[in-house]
Amino acid sequence: MSKDLSKAKSPTTAGALLVGRMSGEDRRQQLIQVAIRLFSQKGFRGTTTKEIAQAAKINEAMIFRHFATKEDLYSAILDYKACTEGPVDPRELVAEAVKRKDDRAVFEGLAYAALQHHERDTDFHRLLLYSALEGHQLADMFWERNIREFYEFLGQYIQERQRDGAFRDIEPRIVVRAFIGMIIHHSLNNSLWDKHRRLLAVTNECAAREFTNILLRGIAVAPSRYENGKRASTIRGFKKKQRR
């Protein structure tokens, strides 16, 4: 953002814009949604607080009443996404599969949930890319809150399965990165470069299944354990869980 929120000046009474009747929490949510849309379209450096205020049809000072600093706004964006539109916590999503040590259900369920979320929320996907490219705090905040935890959670599961003798002796973080890499690259193609699916037109179900096939055939000691038996039931189960 081109202006530090903490340095904003309060408007004079005569210059203040009329603000529609809206509760404080509703106004806060509106500002977050507007900020996400503008940041995803123009980046952080290309978006000013004045533009956010104009899009929300409020006085610029109203932004500063809700978010004293830009860090507060970034944190609020992450909290908003996590609470209202974010995917199911991956640990909860595949908790039963982890207990059963059902490797296909773990990886396929995580892949499908991520692909569905990326497809539903392309604005947030673009916003994260801008934050990383422009070196904004949001990228670091998202990494600490989401990506690092995902690495730890899935890495621990891979280590456990290695101790069981089910997976090959490969650095778990490399496995996690390869897995995430397939998902992110596929989502970026669909949302940025190949929106009309001219290069590859497959459903998220198919992509999640085949990415899981590729991964498990590369790391599993006995790949035959992961063949077609559980394919159809795996996605159906996660669809039901996401609808709850």
PDB file of C-alpha atoms in Angstrom:
ATOM      1  CA  MET A   1       0.000   0.000   0.000  1.00  0.00           C
ATOM      2  CA  SER A   2       1.316   3.440  -0.846  1.00  0.00           C
ATOM      3  CA  LYS A   3       0.363   5.017   2.478  1.00  0.00           C
ATOM      4  CA  ASP A   4       1.238   3.848   5.988  1.00  0.00           C
ATOM      5  CA  LEU A   5      -2.067   3.499   7.788  1.00  0.00           C
ATOM      6  CA  SER A   6      -0.593   4.673  11.075  1.00  0.00           C
ATOM      7  CA  LYS A   7       0.229   8.100   9.592  1.00  0.00           C
ATOM      8  CA  ALA A   8      -3.238   8.936   8.312  1.00  0.00           C
ATOM      9  CA  LYS A   9      -4.879  12.184   9.341  1.00  0.00           C
ATOM     10  CA  SER A  10      -8.461  12.432  10.545  1.00  0.00           C
ATOM     11  CA  PRO A  11     -10.741  14.344   8.201  1.00  0.00           C
ATOM     12  CA  THR A  12     -12.456  17.568   9.151  1.00  0.00           C
ATOM     13  CA  THR A  13     -16.125  17.420   9.911  1.00  0.00           C
ATOM     14  CA  ALA A  14     -16.932  19.469   6.833  1.00  0.00           C
ATOM     15  CA  GLY A  15     -14.895  17.215   4.569  1.00  0.00           C
ATOM     16  CA  ALA A  16     -16.099  13.909   5.926  1.00  0.00           C
ATOM     17  CA  LEU A  17     -18.068  11.726   3.584  1.00  0.00           C
ATOM     18  CA  LEU A  18     -21.410  10.399   4.602  1.00  0.00           C
ATOM     19  CA  VAL A  19     -21.089   6.771   5.615  1.00  0.00           C
ATOM     20  CA  GLY A  20     -24.008   4.406   5.206  1.00  0.00           C
ATOM     21  CA  ARG A  21     -25.456   2.756   8.261  1.00  0.00           C
ATOM     22  CA  MET A  22     -23.394  -0.357   8.835  1.00  0.00           C
ATOM     23  CA  SER A  23     -22.270  -2.041  12.023  1.00  0.00           C
ATOM     24  CA  GLY A  24     -18.596  -1.866  12.935  1.00  0.00           C
ATOM     25  CA  GLU A  25     -18.024  -5.551  12.225  1.00  0.00           C
ATOM     26  CA  ASP A  26     -19.888  -5.410   8.921  1.00  0.00           C
ATOM     27  CA  ARG A  27     -17.830  -2.403   7.858  1.00  0.00           C
ATOM     28  CA  ARG A  28     -14.626  -4.194   8.837  1.00  0.00           C
ATOM     29  CA  GLN A  29     -15.600  -7.228   6.746  1.00  0.00           C
ATOM     30  CA  GLN A  30     -16.486  -4.999   3.798  1.00  0.00           C
ATOM     31  CA  LEU A  31     -13.095  -3.279   3.923  1.00  0.00           C
ATOM     32  CA  ILE A  32     -11.286  -6.614   4.041  1.00  0.00           C
ATOM     33  CA  GLN A  33     -13.197  -7.884   1.008  1.00  0.00           C
ATOM     34  CA  VAL A  34     -12.558  -4.694  -0.964  1.00  0.00           C
ATOM     35  CA  ALA A  35      -8.860  -4.745  -0.041  1.00  0.00           C
ATOM     36  CA  ILE A  36      -8.513  -8.372  -1.171  1.00  0.00           C
ATOM     37  CA  ARG A  37     -10.125  -7.583  -4.524  1.00  0.00           C
ATOM     38  CA  LEU A  38      -7.966  -4.521  -5.190  1.00  0.00           C
ATOM     39  CA  PHE A  39      -4.734  -6.102  -3.965  1.00  0.00           C
ATOM     40  CA  SER A  40      -5.349  -9.117  -6.201  1.00  0.00           C
ATOM     41  CA  GLN A  41      -5.912  -6.850  -9.219  1.00  0.00           C
ATOM     42  CA  LYS A  42      -3.193  -4.230  -8.740  1.00  0.00           C
ATOM     43  CA  GLY A  43      -0.814  -5.576  -6.126  1.00  0.00           C
ATOM     44  CA  PHE A  44       0.067  -3.953  -2.816  1.00  0.00           C
ATOM     45  CA  ARG A  45       2.311  -1.226  -4.201  1.00  0.00           C
ATOM     46  CA  GLY A  46      -0.265  -0.312  -6.810  1.00  0.00           C
ATOM     47  CA  THR A  47      -3.153   0.032  -4.353  1.00  0.00           C
ATOM     48  CA  THR A  48      -3.657   3.056  -2.099  1.00  0.00           C
ATOM     49  CA  THR A  49      -5.850   3.451   0.957  1.00  0.00           C
ATOM     50  CA  LYS A  50      -7.706   6.159  -0.960  1.00  0.00           C
ATOM     51  CA  GLU A  51      -8.644   3.640  -3.660  1.00  0.00           C
ATOM     52  CA  ILE A  52      -9.838   1.173  -1.029  1.00  0.00           C
ATOM     53  CA  ALA A  53     -11.985   3.887   0.541  1.00  0.00           C
ATOM     54  CA  GLN A  54     -13.435   4.931  -2.819  1.00  0.00           C
ATOM     55  CA  ALA A  55     -14.294   1.353  -3.724  1.00  0.00           C
ATOM     56  CA  ALA A  56     -15.978   0.903  -0.324  1.00  0.00           C
ATOM     57  CA  LYS A  57     -17.741   4.287  -0.700  1.00  0.00           C
ATOM     58  CA  ILE A  58     -16.457   5.593   2.617  1.00  0.00           C
ATOM     59  CA  ASN A  59     -14.126   8.258   3.931  1.00  0.00           C
ATOM     60  CA  GLU A  60     -10.475   7.186   3.939  1.00  0.00           C
ATOM     61  CA  ALA A  61     -10.258   7.788   7.682  1.00  0.00           C
ATOM     62  CA  MET A  62     -12.754   4.966   8.265  1.00  0.00           C
ATOM     63  CA  ILE A  63     -10.066   2.491   7.214  1.00  0.00           C
ATOM     64  CA  PHE A  64      -7.744   3.720   9.928  1.00  0.00           C
ATOM     65  CA  ARG A  65     -10.392   3.318  12.599  1.00  0.00           C
ATOM     66  CA  HIS A  66     -10.501  -0.385  11.874  1.00  0.00           C
ATOM     67  CA  PHE A  67      -6.852  -1.011  10.940  1.00  0.00           C
ATOM     68  CA  ALA A  68      -4.274   1.174  12.659  1.00  0.00           C
ATOM     69  CA  THR A  69      -1.416  -0.196  10.529  1.00  0.00           C
ATOM     70  CA  LYS A  70      -1.043  -2.098   7.299  1.00  0.00           C
ATOM     71  CA  GLU A  71       0.129  -5.132   9.289  1.00  0.00           C
ATOM     72  CA  ASP A  72      -3.253  -5.129  11.041  1.00  0.00           C
ATOM     73  CA  LEU A  73      -5.006  -5.191   7.686  1.00  0.00           C
ATOM     74  CA  TYR A  74      -2.819  -8.028   6.365  1.00  0.00           C
ATOM     75  CA  SER A  75      -3.436 -10.068   9.509  1.00  0.00           C
ATOM     76  CA  ALA A  76      -7.163  -9.422   9.219  1.00  0.00           C
ATOM     77  CA  ILE A  77      -7.131 -10.677   5.621  1.00  0.00           C
ATOM     78  CA  LEU A  78      -5.555 -13.972   6.709  1.00  0.00           C
ATOM     79  CA  ASP A  79      -7.962 -14.331   9.625  1.00  0.00           C
ATOM     80  CA  TYR A  80     -10.923 -13.591   7.354  1.00  0.00           C
ATOM     81  CA  LYS A  81      -9.860 -16.179   4.818  1.00  0.00           C
ATOM     82  CA  ALA A  82      -9.161 -18.786   7.474  1.00  0.00           C
ATOM     83  CA  CYS A  83     -12.500 -18.271   9.238  1.00  0.00           C
ATOM     84  CA  THR A  84     -14.912 -17.658   6.371  1.00  0.00           C
ATOM     85  CA  GLU A  85     -13.541 -19.006   3.106  1.00  0.00           C
ATOM     86  CA  GLY A  86     -10.462 -21.047   3.880  1.00  0.00           C
ATOM     87  CA  PRO A  87     -10.206 -24.771   3.322  1.00  0.00           C
ATOM     88  CA  VAL A  88     -10.807 -27.258   6.100  1.00  0.00           C
ATOM     89  CA  ASP A  89      -7.807 -27.632   8.410  1.00  0.00           C
ATOM     90  CA  PRO A  90      -5.740 -30.350   6.664  1.00  0.00           C
ATOM     91  CA  ARG A  91      -5.144 -32.126   9.964  1.00  0.00           C
ATOM     92  CA  GLU A  92      -8.874 -32.392  10.551  1.00  0.00           C
ATOM     93  CA  LEU A  93      -9.623 -33.227   6.927  1.00  0.00           C
ATOM     94  CA  VAL A  94      -7.476 -36.354   6.852  1.00  0.00           C
ATOM     95  CA  ALA A  95      -7.431 -37.211  10.563  1.00  0.00           C
ATOM     96  CA  GLU A  96      -9.239 -40.518  10.074  1.00  0.00           C
ATOM     97  CA  ALA A  97      -7.063 -41.466   7.099  1.00  0.00           C
ATOM     98  CA  VAL A  98      -3.931 -40.707   9.135  1.00  0.00           C
ATOM     99  CA  LYS A  99      -5.137 -42.973  11.931  1.00  0.00           C
ATOM    100  CA  ARG A 100      -5.801 -45.767   9.420  1.00  0.00           C
ATOM    101  CA  LYS A 101      -2.465 -45.060   7.717  1.00  0.00           C
ATOM    102  CA  ASP A 102      -4.371 -44.923   4.447  1.00  0.00           C
ATOM    103  CA  ASP A 103      -1.727 -43.186   2.352  1.00  0.00           C
ATOM    104  CA  ARG A 104      -3.895 -42.728  -0.713  1.00  0.00           C
ATOM    105  CA  ALA A 105      -6.688 -41.132   1.297  1.00  0.00           C
ATOM    106  CA  VAL A 106      -4.233 -38.774   3.014  1.00  0.00           C
ATOM    107  CA  PHE A 107      -2.560 -37.434  -0.127  1.00  0.00           C
ATOM    108  CA  GLU A 108      -5.548 -37.539  -2.431  1.00  0.00           C
ATOM    109  CA  GLY A 109      -7.766 -35.859   0.129  1.00  0.00           C
ATOM    110  CA  LEU A 110      -5.284 -33.054   0.715  1.00  0.00           C
ATOM    111  CA  ALA A 111      -4.710 -32.543  -3.012  1.00  0.00           C
ATOM    112  CA  TYR A 112      -8.418 -32.431  -3.825  1.00  0.00           C
ATOM    113  CA  ALA A 113      -9.204 -29.975  -1.003  1.00  0.00           C
ATOM    114  CA  ALA A 114      -6.373 -27.649  -2.092  1.00  0.00           C
ATOM    115  CA  LEU A 115      -7.380 -27.735  -5.764  1.00  0.00           C
ATOM    116  CA  GLN A 116     -11.005 -27.019  -4.913  1.00  0.00           C
ATOM    117  CA  HIS A 117      -9.985 -24.098  -2.709  1.00  0.00           C
ATOM    118  CA  HIS A 118      -7.699 -22.604  -5.369  1.00  0.00           C
ATOM    119  CA  GLU A 119     -10.460 -22.858  -7.965  1.00  0.00           C
ATOM    120  CA  ARG A 120     -13.000 -21.131  -5.707  1.00  0.00           C
ATOM    121  CA  ASP A 121     -10.715 -18.338  -4.581  1.00  0.00           C
ATOM    122  CA  THR A 122      -8.512 -17.121  -7.425  1.00  0.00           C
ATOM    123  CA  ASP A 123      -8.374 -13.594  -5.941  1.00  0.00           C
ATOM    124  CA  PHE A 124      -6.576 -14.807  -2.827  1.00  0.00           C
ATOM    125  CA  HIS A 125      -4.255 -16.916  -4.948  1.00  0.00           C
ATOM    126  CA  ARG A 126      -3.257 -13.822  -6.942  1.00  0.00           C
ATOM    127  CA  LEU A 127      -2.948 -11.758  -3.776  1.00  0.00           C
ATOM    128  CA  LEU A 128      -0.453 -14.221  -2.304  1.00  0.00           C
ATOM    129  CA  LEU A 129       1.618 -14.104  -5.477  1.00  0.00           C
ATOM    130  CA  TYR A 130       1.716 -10.313  -5.371  1.00  0.00           C
ATOM    131  CA  SER A 131       2.697 -10.351  -1.706  1.00  0.00           C
ATOM    132  CA  ALA A 132       5.621 -12.677  -2.412  1.00  0.00           C
ATOM    133  CA  LEU A 133       6.839 -10.811  -5.504  1.00  0.00           C
ATOM    134  CA  GLU A 134       6.631  -7.426  -3.801  1.00  0.00           C
ATOM    135  CA  GLY A 135       8.195  -8.603  -0.546  1.00  0.00           C
ATOM    136  CA  HIS A 136       5.186  -7.762   1.594  1.00  0.00           C
ATOM    137  CA  GLN A 137       4.586  -9.030   5.102  1.00  0.00           C
ATOM    138  CA  LEU A 138       1.512 -10.982   4.052  1.00  0.00           C
ATOM    139  CA  ALA A 139       3.696 -13.571   2.319  1.00  0.00           C
ATOM    140  CA  ASP A 140       5.710 -14.224   5.488  1.00  0.00           C
ATOM    141  CA  MET A 141       2.581 -14.277   7.618  1.00  0.00           C
ATOM    142  CA  PHE A 142       0.913 -16.802   5.335  1.00  0.00           C
ATOM    143  CA  TRP A 143       4.062 -18.943   5.294  1.00  0.00           C
ATOM    144  CA  GLU A 144       4.241 -19.081   9.081  1.00  0.00           C
ATOM    145  CA  ARG A 145       0.538 -19.691   9.622  1.00  0.00           C
ATOM    146  CA  ASN A 146      -0.126 -22.152   6.825  1.00  0.00           C
ATOM    147  CA  ILE A 147       2.760 -23.499   4.777  1.00  0.00           C
ATOM    148  CA  ARG A 148       5.197 -24.182   7.614  1.00  0.00           C
ATOM    149  CA  GLU A 149       2.497 -25.987   9.594  1.00  0.00           C
ATOM    150  CA  PHE A 150       1.564 -28.044   6.540  1.00  0.00           C
ATOM    151  CA  TYR A 151       5.192 -29.077   6.037  1.00  0.00           C
ATOM    152  CA  GLU A 152       5.435 -30.145   9.664  1.00  0.00           C
ATOM    153  CA  PHE A 153       2.143 -32.032   9.657  1.00  0.00           C
ATOM    154  CA  LEU A 154       2.672 -33.933   6.406  1.00  0.00           C
ATOM    155  CA  GLY A 155       6.397 -34.389   7.048  1.00  0.00           C
ATOM    156  CA  GLN A 156       5.650 -36.085  10.357  1.00  0.00           C
ATOM    157  CA  TYR A 157       3.196 -38.442   8.662  1.00  0.00           C
ATOM    158  CA  ILE A 158       5.779 -39.341   5.996  1.00  0.00           C
ATOM    159  CA  GLN A 159       8.400 -40.009   8.686  1.00  0.00           C
ATOM    160  CA  GLU A 160       5.994 -42.296  10.513  1.00  0.00           C
ATOM    161  CA  ARG A 161       5.281 -44.266   7.347  1.00  0.00           C
ATOM    162  CA  GLN A 162       9.015 -44.501   6.684  1.00  0.00           C
ATOM    163  CA  ARG A 163       9.478 -46.050  10.127  1.00  0.00           C
ATOM    164  CA  ASP A 164       6.690 -48.486   9.232  1.00  0.00           C
ATOM    165  CA  GLY A 165       8.664 -49.493   6.147  1.00  0.00           C
ATOM    166  CA  ALA A 166       5.927 -48.274   3.786  1.00  0.00           C
ATOM    167  CA  PHE A 167       7.848 -45.349   2.262  1.00  0.00           C
ATOM    168  CA  ARG A 168      11.355 -45.136   0.876  1.00  0.00           C
ATOM    169  CA  ASP A 169      14.099 -43.321   2.766  1.00  0.00           C
ATOM    170  CA  ILE A 170      13.684 -39.846   1.216  1.00  0.00           C
ATOM    171  CA  GLU A 171      13.934 -36.487   2.959  1.00  0.00           C
ATOM    172  CA  PRO A 172      10.279 -35.858   3.998  1.00  0.00           C
ATOM    173  CA  ARG A 173      10.442 -32.155   3.164  1.00  0.00           C
ATOM    174  CA  ILE A 174      11.432 -32.995  -0.399  1.00  0.00           C
ATOM    175  CA  VAL A 175       8.393 -35.248  -0.669  1.00  0.00           C
ATOM    176  CA  VAL A 176       6.141 -32.495   0.700  1.00  0.00           C
ATOM    177  CA  ARG A 177       7.610 -29.949  -1.696  1.00  0.00           C
ATOM    178  CA  ALA A 178       7.124 -32.248  -4.678  1.00  0.00           C
ATOM    179  CA  PHE A 179       3.533 -32.851  -3.634  1.00  0.00           C
ATOM    180  CA  ILE A 180       2.745 -29.164  -3.138  1.00  0.00           C
ATOM    181  CA  GLY A 181       4.583 -28.329  -6.360  1.00  0.00           C
ATOM    182  CA  MET A 182       2.263 -30.460  -8.473  1.00  0.00           C
ATOM    183  CA  ILE A 183      -0.807 -28.889  -6.898  1.00  0.00           C
ATOM    184  CA  ILE A 184       0.362 -25.276  -7.083  1.00  0.00           C
ATOM    185  CA  HIS A 185       1.632 -25.523 -10.649  1.00  0.00           C
ATOM    186  CA  HIS A 186      -1.636 -27.078 -11.798  1.00  0.00           C
ATOM    187  CA  SER A 187      -3.666 -24.365 -10.041  1.00  0.00           C
ATOM    188  CA  LEU A 188      -1.512 -21.560 -11.461  1.00  0.00           C
ATOM    189  CA  ASN A 189      -1.957 -22.916 -14.977  1.00  0.00           C
ATOM    190  CA  ASN A 190      -5.713 -23.042 -14.517  1.00  0.00           C
ATOM    191  CA  SER A 191      -6.062 -19.579 -12.968  1.00  0.00           C
ATOM    192  CA  LEU A 192      -3.399 -17.576 -14.820  1.00  0.00           C
ATOM    193  CA  TRP A 193      -2.095 -19.117 -18.036  1.00  0.00           C
ATOM    194  CA  ASP A 194      -4.608 -21.678 -19.253  1.00  0.00           C
ATOM    195  CA  LYS A 195      -7.978 -20.447 -18.020  1.00  0.00           C
ATOM    196  CA  HIS A 196      -9.808 -22.170 -20.871  1.00  0.00           C
ATOM    197  CA  ARG A 197      -8.065 -25.507 -20.198  1.00  0.00           C
ATOM    198  CA  ARG A 198      -6.715 -25.791 -23.729  1.00  0.00           C
ATOM    199  CA  LEU A 199      -3.553 -27.539 -22.599  1.00  0.00           C
ATOM    200  CA  LEU A 200      -5.052 -29.845 -19.999  1.00  0.00           C
ATOM    201  CA  ALA A 201      -8.749 -30.209 -19.228  1.00  0.00           C
ATOM    202  CA  VAL A 202      -9.195 -32.511 -16.255  1.00  0.00           C
ATOM    203  CA  THR A 203     -11.392 -32.354 -13.176  1.00  0.00           C
ATOM    204  CA  ASN A 204      -9.941 -31.672  -9.749  1.00  0.00           C
ATOM    205  CA  GLU A 205     -10.866 -35.240  -8.827  1.00  0.00           C
ATOM    206  CA  CYS A 206      -8.787 -36.595 -11.677  1.00  0.00           C
ATOM    207  CA  ALA A 207      -5.857 -34.284 -10.958  1.00  0.00           C
ATOM    208  CA  ALA A 208      -5.829 -35.169  -7.248  1.00  0.00           C
ATOM    209  CA  ARG A 209      -5.973 -38.878  -8.041  1.00  0.00           C
ATOM    210  CA  GLU A 210      -3.195 -38.828 -10.617  1.00  0.00           C
ATOM    211  CA  PHE A 211      -0.902 -36.555  -8.612  1.00  0.00           C
ATOM    212  CA  THR A 212      -1.305 -39.019  -5.750  1.00  0.00           C
ATOM    213  CA  ASN A 213      -0.510 -41.910  -8.093  1.00  0.00           C
ATOM    214  CA  ILE A 214       2.688 -40.210  -9.237  1.00  0.00           C
ATOM    215  CA  LEU A 215       3.781 -39.450  -5.689  1.00  0.00           C
ATOM    216  CA  LEU A 216       3.017 -42.833  -4.154  1.00  0.00           C
ATOM    217  CA  ARG A 217       4.583 -44.769  -6.997  1.00  0.00           C
ATOM    218  CA  GLY A 218       7.728 -42.775  -6.384  1.00  0.00           C
ATOM    219  CA  ILE A 219       7.966 -43.104  -2.601  1.00  0.00           C
ATOM    220  CA  ALA A 220       6.039 -46.255  -1.681  1.00  0.00           C
ATOM    221  CA  VAL A 221       7.950 -49.453  -1.035  1.00  0.00           C
ATOM    222  CA  ALA A 222       5.033 -51.532  -2.287  1.00  0.00           C
ATOM    223  CA  PRO A 223       3.164 -49.493  -4.925  1.00  0.00           C
ATOM    224  CA  SER A 224       0.707 -52.299  -5.574  1.00  0.00           C
ATOM    225  CA  ARG A 225      -0.977 -51.452  -2.270  1.00  0.00           C
ATOM    226  CA  TYR A 226      -2.189 -48.160  -3.720  1.00  0.00           C
ATOM    227  CA  GLU A 227      -3.969 -49.248  -6.853  1.00  0.00           C
ATOM    228  CA  ASN A 228      -7.569 -48.702  -7.899  1.00  0.00           C
ATOM    229  CA  GLY A 229      -9.418 -50.149  -4.906  1.00  0.00           C
ATOM    230  CA  LYS A 230      -9.867 -46.962  -2.915  1.00  0.00           C
ATOM    231  CA  ARG A 231     -10.017 -44.364  -5.683  1.00  0.00           C
ATOM    232  CA  ALA A 232     -13.739 -43.693  -5.965  1.00  0.00           C
ATOM    233  CA  SER A 233     -14.506 -43.859  -2.244  1.00  0.00           C
ATOM    234  CA  THR A 234     -11.663 -41.510  -1.299  1.00  0.00           C
ATOM    235  CA  ILE A 235     -12.966 -38.432  -3.124  1.00  0.00           C
ATOM    236  CA  ARG A 236     -16.596 -39.102  -2.190  1.00  0.00           C
ATOM    237  CA  GLY A 237     -15.624 -39.132   1.466  1.00  0.00           C
ATOM    238  CA  PHE A 238     -13.780 -35.819   1.286  1.00  0.00           C
ATOM    239  CA  LYS A 239     -16.593 -34.160  -0.659  1.00  0.00           C
ATOM    240  CA  LYS A 240     -18.972 -35.015   2.170  1.00  0.00           C
ATOM    241  CA  LYS A 241     -16.548 -33.699   4.792  1.00  0.00           C
ATOM    242  CA  GLN A 242     -16.096 -30.379   2.942  1.00  0.00           C
ATOM    243  CA  ARG A 243     -19.858 -29.850   2.767  1.00  0.00           C
ATOM    244  CA  ARG A 244     -20.276 -30.144   6.551  1.00  0.00           C
TER     245      ARG A 244
END
